[in-house]
């Protein structure tokens, strides 16, 4: 597997390190948005009698809004031609859309069955676990950050949190 160059895979470390708390707060807010999205799509799936319809509506609205944002920012669609080069070297770059649909559909289907809290905390555990795997081996262009004992303890604590949250 070919890794992206350090220029492509780094996200401006000088900005991140100087505003660490603000970026972490933004990540927490993003997590809140994901919980709200899961709950809304789950409820929409109940109303429409189809999680697939709910996710289709969600992604259609997203596509429209993203295009309006691109037009509003005067971003040229010609820049998208670079995906051809990127995909030639990194086929997995196109998985983001597929994984987004899988996450949204699974959440919309599972929320009515398990509840928003259980779906969100369980998916968070999946994210935490696989992020450690990605960092360990530098998958998908990520910087290699070896697994530490502290990370493993954190995963065990998160798993215990899931068990405790799901206690009736």
mmCIF file of C-alpha atoms in Angstrom:
data_model
loop_
_atom_site.group_PDB
_atom_site.id
_atom_site.type_symbol
_atom_site.label_atom_id
_atom_site.label_comp_id
_atom_site.label_asym_id
_atom_site.label_seq_id
_atom_site.Cartn_x
_atom_site.Cartn_y
_atom_site.Cartn_z
ATOM 1 C CA UNK A 1 0.000 0.000 0.000
ATOM 2 C CA UNK A 2 1.373 3.370 -0.996
ATOM 3 C CA UNK A 3 1.212 6.150 1.578
ATOM 4 C CA UNK A 4 0.472 9.734 0.694
ATOM 5 C CA UNK A 5 3.354 12.177 0.922
ATOM 6 C CA UNK A 6 3.891 13.941 4.219
ATOM 7 C CA UNK A 7 2.601 17.139 2.577
ATOM 8 C CA UNK A 8 -0.652 15.383 1.627
ATOM 9 C CA UNK A 9 -1.151 13.557 4.926
ATOM 10 C CA UNK A 10 -0.322 16.343 7.391
ATOM 11 C CA UNK A 11 -2.999 18.840 8.345
ATOM 12 C CA UNK A 12 -0.968 21.951 9.170
ATOM 13 C CA UNK A 13 0.555 20.846 12.508
ATOM 14 C CA UNK A 14 1.524 24.439 13.390
ATOM 15 C CA UNK A 15 -2.138 25.482 13.345
ATOM 16 C CA UNK A 16 -3.347 22.406 15.196
ATOM 17 C CA UNK A 17 -0.771 22.624 17.990
ATOM 18 C CA UNK A 18 -1.388 26.327 18.635
ATOM 19 C CA UNK A 19 -5.171 25.904 18.844
ATOM 20 C CA UNK A 20 -5.432 22.341 20.179
ATOM 21 C CA UNK A 21 -8.349 22.958 22.560
ATOM 22 C CA UNK A 22 -10.433 24.691 19.908
ATOM 23 C CA UNK A 23 -9.893 21.853 17.436
ATOM 24 C CA UNK A 24 -10.789 19.270 20.083
ATOM 25 C CA UNK A 25 -13.939 21.214 20.923
ATOM 26 C CA UNK A 26 -14.839 21.237 17.219
ATOM 27 C CA UNK A 27 -14.355 17.450 17.169
ATOM 28 C CA UNK A 28 -16.721 17.089 20.154
ATOM 29 C CA UNK A 29 -19.301 19.247 18.373
ATOM 30 C CA UNK A 30 -18.866 17.085 15.263
ATOM 31 C CA UNK A 31 -19.626 14.031 17.396
ATOM 32 C CA UNK A 32 -22.775 15.751 18.660
ATOM 33 C CA UNK A 33 -23.808 16.454 15.073
ATOM 34 C CA UNK A 34 -23.311 12.770 14.203
ATOM 35 C CA UNK A 35 -25.593 11.756 17.085
ATOM 36 C CA UNK A 36 -28.268 14.211 15.932
ATOM 37 C CA UNK A 37 -27.927 13.041 12.322
ATOM 38 C CA UNK A 38 -28.292 9.394 13.368
ATOM 39 C CA UNK A 39 -31.390 10.164 15.384
ATOM 40 C CA UNK A 40 -32.989 12.284 12.648
ATOM 41 C CA UNK A 41 -32.271 9.708 9.917
ATOM 42 C CA UNK A 42 -33.599 6.943 12.171
ATOM 43 C CA UNK A 43 -36.854 8.817 12.754
ATOM 44 C CA UNK A 44 -37.141 9.703 9.055
ATOM 45 C CA UNK A 45 -36.665 6.020 8.233
ATOM 46 C CA UNK A 46 -39.594 5.159 10.521
ATOM 47 C CA UNK A 47 -41.816 7.769 8.867
ATOM 48 C CA UNK A 48 -40.856 6.620 5.354
ATOM 49 C CA UNK A 49 -40.836 2.922 6.313
ATOM 50 C CA UNK A 50 -37.353 2.727 4.815
ATOM 51 C CA UNK A 51 -33.906 3.551 6.171
ATOM 52 C CA UNK A 52 -32.667 3.551 2.583
ATOM 53 C CA UNK A 53 -35.102 6.327 1.623
ATOM 54 C CA UNK A 54 -34.076 8.311 4.697
ATOM 55 C CA UNK A 55 -30.403 8.103 3.800
ATOM 56 C CA UNK A 56 -31.153 8.904 0.149
ATOM 57 C CA UNK A 57 -32.933 12.097 1.210
ATOM 58 C CA UNK A 58 -30.067 12.964 3.573
ATOM 59 C CA UNK A 59 -27.409 12.488 0.892
ATOM 60 C CA UNK A 60 -29.448 14.317 -1.758
ATOM 61 C CA UNK A 61 -29.751 17.340 0.510
ATOM 62 C CA UNK A 62 -26.021 17.059 1.276
ATOM 63 C CA UNK A 63 -25.158 16.971 -2.434
ATOM 64 C CA UNK A 64 -27.305 20.030 -3.152
ATOM 65 C CA UNK A 65 -25.837 21.983 -0.229
ATOM 66 C CA UNK A 66 -22.257 21.017 -1.110
ATOM 67 C CA UNK A 67 -22.783 22.181 -4.696
ATOM 68 C CA UNK A 68 -24.254 25.476 -3.476
ATOM 69 C CA UNK A 69 -21.224 25.870 -1.195
ATOM 70 C CA UNK A 70 -18.838 25.213 -4.089
ATOM 71 C CA UNK A 71 -20.642 27.719 -6.287
ATOM 72 C CA UNK A 72 -20.758 30.263 -3.446
ATOM 73 C CA UNK A 73 -17.033 29.852 -2.845
ATOM 74 C CA UNK A 74 -16.308 30.148 -6.585
ATOM 75 C CA UNK A 75 -14.468 26.828 -6.536
ATOM 76 C CA UNK A 76 -13.759 25.392 -9.952
ATOM 77 C CA UNK A 77 -15.056 21.911 -10.644
ATOM 78 C CA UNK A 78 -11.945 21.453 -12.810
ATOM 79 C CA UNK A 79 -10.009 20.753 -9.606
ATOM 80 C CA UNK A 80 -11.944 17.505 -9.331
ATOM 81 C CA UNK A 81 -9.945 16.126 -12.275
ATOM 82 C CA UNK A 82 -7.144 15.467 -9.775
ATOM 83 C CA UNK A 83 -9.171 12.542 -8.432
ATOM 84 C CA UNK A 84 -8.222 10.567 -11.542
ATOM 85 C CA UNK A 85 -4.551 10.799 -10.609
ATOM 86 C CA UNK A 86 -5.249 10.155 -6.938
ATOM 87 C CA UNK A 87 -7.384 7.095 -7.610
ATOM 88 C CA UNK A 88 -4.751 5.713 -9.964
ATOM 89 C CA UNK A 89 -2.306 5.553 -7.046
ATOM 90 C CA UNK A 90 -4.771 5.177 -4.166
ATOM 91 C CA UNK A 91 -7.929 3.310 -5.232
ATOM 92 C CA UNK A 92 -9.281 3.496 -1.703
ATOM 93 C CA UNK A 93 -9.798 7.277 -1.961
ATOM 94 C CA UNK A 94 -13.261 6.607 -3.386
ATOM 95 C CA UNK A 95 -14.320 4.525 -0.366
ATOM 96 C CA UNK A 96 -15.273 7.643 1.619
ATOM 97 C CA UNK A 97 -18.643 7.963 -0.122
ATOM 98 C CA UNK A 98 -19.411 4.264 0.216
ATOM 99 C CA UNK A 99 -18.441 4.264 3.886
ATOM 100 C CA UNK A 100 -20.508 7.401 4.481
ATOM 101 C CA UNK A 101 -23.564 5.673 3.034
ATOM 102 C CA UNK A 102 -22.857 2.530 5.068
ATOM 103 C CA UNK A 103 -22.541 4.555 8.286
ATOM 104 C CA UNK A 104 -25.650 6.639 7.607
ATOM 105 C CA UNK A 105 -27.766 3.667 6.534
ATOM 106 C CA UNK A 106 -26.634 1.520 9.462
ATOM 107 C CA UNK A 107 -27.325 4.322 11.909
ATOM 108 C CA UNK A 108 -30.750 5.082 10.419
ATOM 109 C CA UNK A 109 -31.653 1.397 10.589
ATOM 110 C CA UNK A 110 -30.206 0.736 14.058
ATOM 111 C CA UNK A 111 -31.430 3.838 15.936
ATOM 112 C CA UNK A 112 -35.081 2.698 16.004
ATOM 113 C CA UNK A 113 -33.936 -0.785 17.061
ATOM 114 C CA UNK A 114 -31.271 0.005 19.670
ATOM 115 C CA UNK A 115 -31.771 3.692 20.476
ATOM 116 C CA UNK A 116 -29.607 6.683 19.628
ATOM 117 C CA UNK A 117 -27.340 6.371 22.677
ATOM 118 C CA UNK A 118 -26.455 2.740 22.070
ATOM 119 C CA UNK A 119 -25.833 3.286 18.352
ATOM 120 C CA UNK A 120 -23.679 6.362 18.923
ATOM 121 C CA UNK A 121 -21.584 4.891 21.746
ATOM 122 C CA UNK A 122 -21.128 1.591 19.909
ATOM 123 C CA UNK A 123 -20.124 3.309 16.671
ATOM 124 C CA UNK A 124 -17.780 5.526 18.669
ATOM 125 C CA UNK A 125 -16.118 2.405 20.079
ATOM 126 C CA UNK A 126 -15.750 1.082 16.529
ATOM 127 C CA UNK A 127 -14.189 4.392 15.494
ATOM 128 C CA UNK A 128 -11.802 4.363 18.444
ATOM 129 C CA UNK A 129 -10.764 0.761 17.828
ATOM 130 C CA UNK A 130 -10.165 1.119 14.119
ATOM 131 C CA UNK A 131 -8.444 4.500 14.511
ATOM 132 C CA UNK A 132 -5.839 2.718 16.645
ATOM 133 C CA UNK A 133 -5.402 0.118 13.880
ATOM 134 C CA UNK A 134 -5.095 2.854 11.226
ATOM 135 C CA UNK A 135 -2.532 4.746 13.290
ATOM 136 C CA UNK A 136 -0.556 1.604 14.140
ATOM 137 C CA UNK A 137 0.097 0.744 10.488
ATOM 138 C CA UNK A 138 -0.316 4.159 8.846
ATOM 139 C CA UNK A 139 -3.233 2.958 6.749
ATOM 140 C CA UNK A 140 -4.915 5.287 4.240
ATOM 141 C CA UNK A 141 -2.053 7.778 4.335
ATOM 142 C CA UNK A 142 -2.193 8.353 8.099
ATOM 143 C CA UNK A 143 0.977 9.019 10.064
ATOM 144 C CA UNK A 144 2.212 5.964 11.953
ATOM 145 C CA UNK A 145 1.523 6.261 15.673
ATOM 146 C CA UNK A 146 2.289 2.978 17.449
ATOM 147 C CA UNK A 147 -0.246 1.479 19.841
ATOM 148 C CA UNK A 148 0.637 2.179 23.438
ATOM 149 C CA UNK A 149 -0.482 0.542 26.643
ATOM 150 C CA UNK A 150 -2.391 3.730 27.478
ATOM 151 C CA UNK A 151 -4.353 3.474 24.200
ATOM 152 C CA UNK A 152 -5.217 -0.152 24.899
ATOM 153 C CA UNK A 153 -6.354 0.719 28.429
ATOM 154 C CA UNK A 154 -8.439 3.533 26.942
ATOM 155 C CA UNK A 155 -10.151 1.070 24.601
ATOM 156 C CA UNK A 156 -10.924 -1.274 27.506
ATOM 157 C CA UNK A 157 -12.342 1.648 29.510
ATOM 158 C CA UNK A 158 -14.459 2.689 26.490
ATOM 159 C CA UNK A 159 -15.757 -0.879 26.173
ATOM 160 C CA UNK A 160 -16.647 -0.893 29.872
ATOM 161 C CA UNK A 161 -18.440 2.418 29.282
ATOM 162 C CA UNK A 162 -20.554 0.793 26.572
ATOM 163 C CA UNK A 163 -21.473 -2.038 28.931
ATOM 164 C CA UNK A 164 -22.402 0.409 31.682
ATOM 165 C CA UNK A 165 -24.434 2.687 29.372
ATOM 166 C CA UNK A 166 -26.371 -0.324 28.075
ATOM 167 C CA UNK A 167 -27.260 -1.593 31.539
ATOM 168 C CA UNK A 168 -31.013 -1.595 32.007
#
